[in-house]
Amino acid sequence: MEATHGSLLERVARRVESRMSQPLVPLEASGRHVHLCRADIDALFGAGHALERRADLSQPGQFLCRERIKVSGPKGDFGSMAILGPERRESQVELSATDALALGIDAPVRLSGDIAGTPGARLAGPKGEVGLARGAIVARRHIHMEPRYAARCGARDGQIVSVYVCGGRPVTFHGVVLRVSPDFATYMHIDYDEANACGFSKGMLGFLENY
Ligand SMILES: [Zn+2]
């Protein structure tokens, strides 16, 4: 067992050393959450209700709300799901693949906002319920990047890249969508299935590859 452990450690160490000059991206794991449009906030919490900020997220202007809601599918529900603000043009439910199975919702892997043809879900708040016709997705793994850092890395908006994560369970994530905007802080976002798959812990970094 010791020899196996030693050789794995050596392989990882060699790989890390060879990538010392490669760009790094910090990782964040996003739990299941919903984004809500104005009409759905009115229906769930009462007309004109303003979502209350509980904590700021890493992306500028984005925040975790104090309010929570119940989200249901044909096979189950989550009684107290996080809401992320500010309000969006259209409501959206972001799940891990495991969450989607628990709800019985066949949610496809999509980038946030790309919800054409996706299944819906049932939302319940203190003042009412909403049956979403669409908007349930498993978020595609992606990187938010500031233009200055992208220029330094030689990376471009819209590129599909890979990210090697050297955690407790070393893994390379492929098919990662790179998004560059002055509105972003530089972070790679993965869901909890992916976080568990790579042995994620807070503050973990990934090496940008194939860009
Ligand atoms: Zn994100």
PDB file of C-alpha atoms and ligand atoms in Angstrom:
ATOM      1  CA  MET A   1       0.000   0.000   0.000  1.00  0.00           C
ATOM      2  CA  GLU A   2       2.829   2.347   0.889  1.00  0.00           C
ATOM      3  CA  ALA A   3       4.490   1.901  -2.484  1.00  0.00           C
ATOM      4  CA  THR A   4       1.187   2.666  -4.246  1.00  0.00           C
ATOM      5  CA  HIS A   5       0.670   5.767  -2.149  1.00  0.00           C
ATOM      6  CA  GLY A   6       4.252   6.882  -2.703  1.00  0.00           C
ATOM      7  CA  SER A   7       4.075   6.510  -6.458  1.00  0.00           C
ATOM      8  CA  LEU A   8       0.762   8.370  -6.652  1.00  0.00           C
ATOM      9  CA  LEU A   9       2.242  11.174  -4.583  1.00  0.00           C
ATOM     10  CA  GLU A  10       5.314  11.274  -6.805  1.00  0.00           C
ATOM     11  CA  ARG A  11       3.220  11.360  -9.972  1.00  0.00           C
ATOM     12  CA  VAL A  12       1.113  14.198  -8.566  1.00  0.00           C
ATOM     13  CA  ALA A  13       4.215  16.080  -7.407  1.00  0.00           C
ATOM     14  CA  ARG A  14       5.857  15.758 -10.839  1.00  0.00           C
ATOM     15  CA  ARG A  15       2.714  16.986 -12.496  1.00  0.00           C
ATOM     16  CA  VAL A  16       2.389  19.951 -10.146  1.00  0.00           C
ATOM     17  CA  GLU A  17       6.059  20.858 -10.631  1.00  0.00           C
ATOM     18  CA  SER A  18       5.716  20.731 -14.394  1.00  0.00           C
ATOM     19  CA  ARG A  19       2.763  23.100 -14.171  1.00  0.00           C
ATOM     20  CA  MET A  20       4.301  25.752 -11.971  1.00  0.00           C
ATOM     21  CA  SER A  21       4.266  28.150 -14.917  1.00  0.00           C
ATOM     22  CA  GLN A  22       0.638  27.365 -15.867  1.00  0.00           C
ATOM     23  CA  PRO A  23      -2.162  29.797 -14.991  1.00  0.00           C
ATOM     24  CA  LEU A  24      -4.132  29.017 -11.854  1.00  0.00           C
ATOM     25  CA  VAL A  25      -7.818  29.504 -11.171  1.00  0.00           C
ATOM     26  CA  PRO A  26      -9.372  29.364  -7.704  1.00  0.00           C
ATOM     27  CA  LEU A  27     -12.301  26.950  -7.400  1.00  0.00           C
ATOM     28  CA  GLU A  28     -15.669  27.460  -5.774  1.00  0.00           C
ATOM     29  CA  ALA A  29     -18.384  24.838  -5.299  1.00  0.00           C
ATOM     30  CA  SER A  30     -21.976  25.993  -5.812  1.00  0.00           C
ATOM     31  CA  GLY A  31     -24.732  24.183  -3.952  1.00  0.00           C
ATOM     32  CA  ARG A  32     -28.216  23.818  -5.429  1.00  0.00           C
ATOM     33  CA  HIS A  33     -29.987  27.157  -5.673  1.00  0.00           C
ATOM     34  CA  VAL A  34     -32.613  29.142  -7.525  1.00  0.00           C
ATOM     35  CA  HIS A  35     -32.649  32.482  -9.297  1.00  0.00           C
ATOM     36  CA  LEU A  36     -36.042  34.206  -9.379  1.00  0.00           C
ATOM     37  CA  CYS A  37     -37.728  36.680 -11.730  1.00  0.00           C
ATOM     38  CA  ARG A  38     -39.835  39.585 -10.460  1.00  0.00           C
ATOM     39  CA  ALA A  39     -43.200  37.891 -11.148  1.00  0.00           C
ATOM     40  CA  ASP A  40     -42.162  34.731  -9.278  1.00  0.00           C
ATOM     41  CA  ILE A  41     -40.846  36.717  -6.278  1.00  0.00           C
ATOM     42  CA  ASP A  42     -44.245  38.452  -6.150  1.00  0.00           C
ATOM     43  CA  ALA A  43     -46.077  35.120  -6.284  1.00  0.00           C
ATOM     44  CA  LEU A  44     -43.865  33.358  -3.709  1.00  0.00           C
ATOM     45  CA  PHE A  45     -43.237  36.162  -1.196  1.00  0.00           C
ATOM     46  CA  GLY A  46     -45.922  38.782  -1.903  1.00  0.00           C
ATOM     47  CA  ALA A  47     -46.224  41.634  -4.378  1.00  0.00           C
ATOM     48  CA  GLY A  48     -43.254  44.016  -4.347  1.00  0.00           C
ATOM     49  CA  HIS A  49     -41.183  41.888  -1.959  1.00  0.00           C
ATOM     50  CA  ALA A  50     -37.483  42.784  -2.056  1.00  0.00           C
ATOM     51  CA  LEU A  51     -35.064  39.876  -1.638  1.00  0.00           C
ATOM     52  CA  GLU A  52     -32.946  40.399   1.460  1.00  0.00           C
ATOM     53  CA  ARG A  53     -29.161  40.134   1.184  1.00  0.00           C
ATOM     54  CA  ARG A  54     -27.670  37.693   3.672  1.00  0.00           C
ATOM     55  CA  ALA A  55     -24.127  37.414   2.296  1.00  0.00           C
ATOM     56  CA  ASP A  56     -22.198  38.609  -0.736  1.00  0.00           C
ATOM     57  CA  LEU A  57     -20.930  36.018  -3.212  1.00  0.00           C
ATOM     58  CA  SER A  58     -17.558  36.177  -4.940  1.00  0.00           C
ATOM     59  CA  GLN A  59     -19.066  37.519  -8.176  1.00  0.00           C
ATOM     60  CA  PRO A  60     -19.605  41.281  -7.864  1.00  0.00           C
ATOM     61  CA  GLY A  61     -23.262  42.193  -7.188  1.00  0.00           C
ATOM     62  CA  GLN A  62     -24.374  38.589  -6.578  1.00  0.00           C
ATOM     63  CA  PHE A  63     -25.657  37.639  -3.144  1.00  0.00           C
ATOM     64  CA  LEU A  64     -27.166  34.854  -1.065  1.00  0.00           C
ATOM     65  CA  CYS A  65     -30.660  35.776   0.122  1.00  0.00           C
ATOM     66  CA  ARG A  66     -32.115  35.379   3.581  1.00  0.00           C
ATOM     67  CA  GLU A  67     -35.272  33.869   2.034  1.00  0.00           C
ATOM     68  CA  ARG A  68     -35.430  30.145   1.157  1.00  0.00           C
ATOM     69  CA  ILE A  69     -38.031  28.212  -0.837  1.00  0.00           C
ATOM     70  CA  LYS A  70     -39.262  24.697  -1.359  1.00  0.00           C
ATOM     71  CA  VAL A  71     -38.494  23.140  -4.749  1.00  0.00           C
ATOM     72  CA  SER A  72     -40.364  20.001  -5.834  1.00  0.00           C
ATOM     73  CA  GLY A  73     -40.227  17.485  -8.644  1.00  0.00           C
ATOM     74  CA  PRO A  74     -42.161  14.266  -9.371  1.00  0.00           C
ATOM     75  CA  LYS A  75     -40.012  12.152  -7.037  1.00  0.00           C
ATOM     76  CA  GLY A  76     -39.099  14.460  -4.182  1.00  0.00           C
ATOM     77  CA  ASP A  77     -38.463  17.927  -2.900  1.00  0.00           C
ATOM     78  CA  PHE A  78     -35.937  20.122  -1.159  1.00  0.00           C
ATOM     79  CA  GLY A  79     -37.690  22.022   1.599  1.00  0.00           C
ATOM     80  CA  SER A  80     -35.319  24.936   1.988  1.00  0.00           C
ATOM     81  CA  MET A  81     -33.374  25.815  -1.134  1.00  0.00           C
ATOM     82  CA  ALA A  82     -31.056  28.830  -1.320  1.00  0.00           C
ATOM     83  CA  ILE A  83     -32.043  31.818  -3.451  1.00  0.00           C
ATOM     84  CA  LEU A  84     -29.335  33.859  -5.140  1.00  0.00           C
ATOM     85  CA  GLY A  85     -29.954  37.500  -5.997  1.00  0.00           C
ATOM     86  CA  PRO A  86     -30.361  39.880  -7.637  1.00  0.00           C
ATOM     87  CA  GLU A  87     -33.555  38.974  -9.490  1.00  0.00           C
ATOM     88  CA  ARG A  88     -33.196  37.609 -13.013  1.00  0.00           C
ATOM     89  CA  ARG A  89     -35.188  38.043 -16.205  1.00  0.00           C
ATOM     90  CA  GLU A  90     -36.371  34.422 -15.885  1.00  0.00           C
ATOM     91  CA  SER A  91     -36.384  32.008 -12.952  1.00  0.00           C
ATOM     92  CA  GLN A  92     -33.908  29.130 -12.962  1.00  0.00           C
ATOM     93  CA  VAL A  93     -33.222  26.131 -10.713  1.00  0.00           C
ATOM     94  CA  GLU A  94     -29.594  24.942 -10.596  1.00  0.00           C
ATOM     95  CA  LEU A  95     -29.124  21.376  -9.386  1.00  0.00           C
ATOM     96  CA  SER A  96     -26.367  18.811  -9.242  1.00  0.00           C
ATOM     97  CA  ALA A  97     -27.075  15.614 -11.193  1.00  0.00           C
ATOM     98  CA  THR A  98     -27.646  13.882  -7.832  1.00  0.00           C
ATOM     99  CA  ASP A  99     -30.172  16.571  -6.812  1.00  0.00           C
ATOM    100  CA  ALA A 100     -31.955  16.193 -10.162  1.00  0.00           C
ATOM    101  CA  LEU A 101     -32.279  12.426  -9.625  1.00  0.00           C
ATOM    102  CA  ALA A 102     -33.676  12.982  -6.122  1.00  0.00           C
ATOM    103  CA  LEU A 103     -36.331  15.340  -7.516  1.00  0.00           C
ATOM    104  CA  GLY A 104     -37.073  13.125 -10.536  1.00  0.00           C
ATOM    105  CA  ILE A 105     -36.293  15.991 -12.921  1.00  0.00           C
ATOM    106  CA  ASP A 106     -34.340  15.180 -16.076  1.00  0.00           C
ATOM    107  CA  ALA A 107     -32.302  18.400 -15.995  1.00  0.00           C
ATOM    108  CA  PRO A 108     -29.769  18.836 -18.820  1.00  0.00           C
ATOM    109  CA  VAL A 109     -26.253  20.259 -18.428  1.00  0.00           C
ATOM    110  CA  ARG A 110     -26.457  23.879 -19.533  1.00  0.00           C
ATOM    111  CA  LEU A 111     -24.792  27.230 -19.024  1.00  0.00           C
ATOM    112  CA  SER A 112     -26.729  29.539 -16.727  1.00  0.00           C
ATOM    113  CA  GLY A 113     -29.428  31.377 -18.694  1.00  0.00           C
ATOM    114  CA  ASP A 114     -29.574  28.798 -21.500  1.00  0.00           C
ATOM    115  CA  ILE A 115     -32.890  27.238 -20.506  1.00  0.00           C
ATOM    116  CA  ALA A 116     -34.769  26.724 -23.793  1.00  0.00           C
ATOM    117  CA  GLY A 117     -36.346  23.254 -23.812  1.00  0.00           C
ATOM    118  CA  THR A 118     -35.439  22.455 -20.186  1.00  0.00           C
ATOM    119  CA  PRO A 119     -37.899  20.912 -17.722  1.00  0.00           C
ATOM    120  CA  GLY A 120     -39.519  22.941 -14.972  1.00  0.00           C
ATOM    121  CA  ALA A 121     -40.059  22.466 -11.244  1.00  0.00           C
ATOM    122  CA  ARG A 122     -42.573  23.464  -8.596  1.00  0.00           C
ATOM    123  CA  LEU A 123     -41.629  26.312  -6.248  1.00  0.00           C
ATOM    124  CA  ALA A 124     -43.380  27.081  -2.951  1.00  0.00           C
ATOM    125  CA  GLY A 125     -42.867  30.161  -0.779  1.00  0.00           C
ATOM    126  CA  PRO A 126     -44.700  31.612   2.225  1.00  0.00           C
ATOM    127  CA  LYS A 127     -47.238  33.470   0.061  1.00  0.00           C
ATOM    128  CA  GLY A 128     -47.850  31.103  -2.828  1.00  0.00           C
ATOM    129  CA  GLU A 129     -46.651  28.570  -5.370  1.00  0.00           C
ATOM    130  CA  VAL A 130     -45.238  28.762  -8.880  1.00  0.00           C
ATOM    131  CA  GLY A 131     -45.098  26.009 -11.481  1.00  0.00           C
ATOM    132  CA  LEU A 132     -42.052  26.751 -13.613  1.00  0.00           C
ATOM    133  CA  ALA A 133     -42.564  25.582 -17.198  1.00  0.00           C
ATOM    134  CA  ARG A 134     -38.788  25.486 -17.697  1.00  0.00           C
ATOM    135  CA  GLY A 135     -35.521  26.442 -16.020  1.00  0.00           C
ATOM    136  CA  ALA A 136     -34.202  23.326 -14.236  1.00  0.00           C
ATOM    137  CA  ILE A 137     -30.564  22.740 -15.221  1.00  0.00           C
ATOM    138  CA  VAL A 138     -27.359  21.119 -14.075  1.00  0.00           C
ATOM    139  CA  ALA A 139     -24.938  24.027 -14.433  1.00  0.00           C
ATOM    140  CA  ARG A 140     -22.164  23.410 -16.915  1.00  0.00           C
ATOM    141  CA  ARG A 141     -18.753  23.799 -15.281  1.00  0.00           C
ATOM    142  CA  HIS A 142     -17.412  27.234 -16.088  1.00  0.00           C
ATOM    143  CA  ILE A 143     -14.797  29.841 -15.272  1.00  0.00           C
ATOM    144  CA  HIS A 144     -15.504  33.510 -14.638  1.00  0.00           C
ATOM    145  CA  MET A 145     -12.415  35.531 -15.556  1.00  0.00           C
ATOM    146  CA  GLU A 146     -11.413  39.167 -15.401  1.00  0.00           C
ATOM    147  CA  PRO A 147     -10.069  40.574 -18.720  1.00  0.00           C
ATOM    148  CA  ARG A 148      -6.680  41.461 -17.212  1.00  0.00           C
ATOM    149  CA  TYR A 149      -6.098  37.926 -15.986  1.00  0.00           C
ATOM    150  CA  ALA A 150      -7.352  36.472 -19.286  1.00  0.00           C
ATOM    151  CA  ALA A 151      -4.858  38.661 -21.160  1.00  0.00           C
ATOM    152  CA  ARG A 152      -2.065  37.487 -18.870  1.00  0.00           C
ATOM    153  CA  CYS A 153      -3.052  33.843 -19.444  1.00  0.00           C
ATOM    154  CA  GLY A 154      -3.565  34.320 -23.172  1.00  0.00           C
ATOM    155  CA  ALA A 155      -7.120  33.033 -22.768  1.00  0.00           C
ATOM    156  CA  ARG A 156     -10.211  34.226 -24.636  1.00  0.00           C
ATOM    157  CA  ASP A 157     -13.902  34.499 -23.857  1.00  0.00           C
ATOM    158  CA  GLY A 158     -15.902  31.478 -25.021  1.00  0.00           C
ATOM    159  CA  GLN A 159     -12.982  29.053 -25.070  1.00  0.00           C
ATOM    160  CA  ILE A 160     -13.564  25.495 -23.885  1.00  0.00           C
ATOM    161  CA  VAL A 161     -10.698  24.578 -21.576  1.00  0.00           C
ATOM    162  CA  SER A 162      -9.615  21.847 -19.173  1.00  0.00           C
ATOM    163  CA  VAL A 163      -8.691  22.346 -15.545  1.00  0.00           C
ATOM    164  CA  TYR A 164      -6.458  19.994 -13.581  1.00  0.00           C
ATOM    165  CA  VAL A 165      -7.362  19.962  -9.901  1.00  0.00           C
ATOM    166  CA  CYS A 166      -4.784  18.578  -7.535  1.00  0.00           C
ATOM    167  CA  GLY A 167      -6.882  17.811  -4.474  1.00  0.00           C
ATOM    168  CA  GLY A 168      -7.478  14.729  -2.382  1.00  0.00           C
ATOM    169  CA  ARG A 169      -8.708  12.997  -5.550  1.00  0.00           C
ATOM    170  CA  PRO A 170      -6.702  14.513  -8.434  1.00  0.00           C
ATOM    171  CA  VAL A 171      -8.835  14.966 -11.537  1.00  0.00           C
ATOM    172  CA  THR A 172      -8.959  16.941 -14.776  1.00  0.00           C
ATOM    173  CA  PHE A 173     -12.250  18.599 -15.636  1.00  0.00           C
ATOM    174  CA  HIS A 174     -12.775  18.880 -19.401  1.00  0.00           C
ATOM    175  CA  GLY A 175     -15.300  20.943 -21.335  1.00  0.00           C
ATOM    176  CA  VAL A 176     -15.050  23.931 -19.022  1.00  0.00           C
ATOM    177  CA  VAL A 177     -16.527  27.094 -20.535  1.00  0.00           C
ATOM    178  CA  LEU A 178     -14.340  30.165 -20.047  1.00  0.00           C
ATOM    179  CA  ARG A 179     -16.249  33.437 -19.725  1.00  0.00           C
ATOM    180  CA  VAL A 180     -14.372  36.737 -19.667  1.00  0.00           C
ATOM    181  CA  SER A 181     -16.006  39.964 -18.473  1.00  0.00           C
ATOM    182  CA  PRO A 182     -15.071  43.073 -16.479  1.00  0.00           C
ATOM    183  CA  ASP A 183     -18.104  42.223 -14.313  1.00  0.00           C
ATOM    184  CA  PHE A 184     -16.471  38.995 -13.073  1.00  0.00           C
ATOM    185  CA  ALA A 185     -14.087  37.977 -10.319  1.00  0.00           C
ATOM    186  CA  THR A 186     -11.840  35.099 -11.429  1.00  0.00           C
ATOM    187  CA  TYR A 187     -13.230  31.775 -10.165  1.00  0.00           C
ATOM    188  CA  MET A 188     -14.071  28.360 -11.577  1.00  0.00           C
ATOM    189  CA  HIS A 189     -17.518  27.150 -10.520  1.00  0.00           C
ATOM    190  CA  ILE A 190     -18.318  23.474 -10.014  1.00  0.00           C
ATOM    191  CA  ASP A 191     -21.321  21.815  -8.401  1.00  0.00           C
ATOM    192  CA  TYR A 192     -21.292  19.523  -5.373  1.00  0.00           C
ATOM    193  CA  ASP A 193     -21.056  16.315  -7.433  1.00  0.00           C
ATOM    194  CA  GLU A 194     -17.919  17.677  -9.073  1.00  0.00           C
ATOM    195  CA  ALA A 195     -16.631  19.022  -5.756  1.00  0.00           C
ATOM    196  CA  ASN A 196     -16.961  15.580  -4.183  1.00  0.00           C
ATOM    197  CA  ALA A 197     -15.380  13.942  -7.218  1.00  0.00           C
ATOM    198  CA  CYS A 198     -12.198  16.021  -6.853  1.00  0.00           C
ATOM    199  CA  GLY A 199     -11.966  16.053  -3.047  1.00  0.00           C
ATOM    200  CA  PHE A 200     -12.732  19.770  -2.994  1.00  0.00           C
ATOM    201  CA  SER A 201     -11.829  21.945  -0.060  1.00  0.00           C
ATOM    202  CA  LYS A 202     -12.167  25.690   0.289  1.00  0.00           C
ATOM    203  CA  GLY A 203      -9.339  27.648  -1.321  1.00  0.00           C
ATOM    204  CA  MET A 204      -8.431  24.906  -3.794  1.00  0.00           C
ATOM    205  CA  LEU A 205      -6.779  25.920  -7.073  1.00  0.00           C
ATOM    206  CA  GLY A 206      -6.901  24.414 -10.552  1.00  0.00           C
ATOM    207  CA  PHE A 207      -4.368  24.538 -13.393  1.00  0.00           C
ATOM    208  CA  LEU A 208      -5.709  25.871 -16.675  1.00  0.00           C
ATOM    209  CA  GLU A 209      -4.979  23.526 -19.604  1.00  0.00           C
ATOM    210  CA  ASN A 210      -5.709  23.213 -23.321  1.00  0.00           C
ATOM    211  CA  TYR A 211      -6.622  26.823 -23.912  1.00  0.00           C
TER     212      TYR A 211
HETATM  213 ZN    ZN B   1     -20.580  30.837 -11.982  1.00  0.00          ZN
END
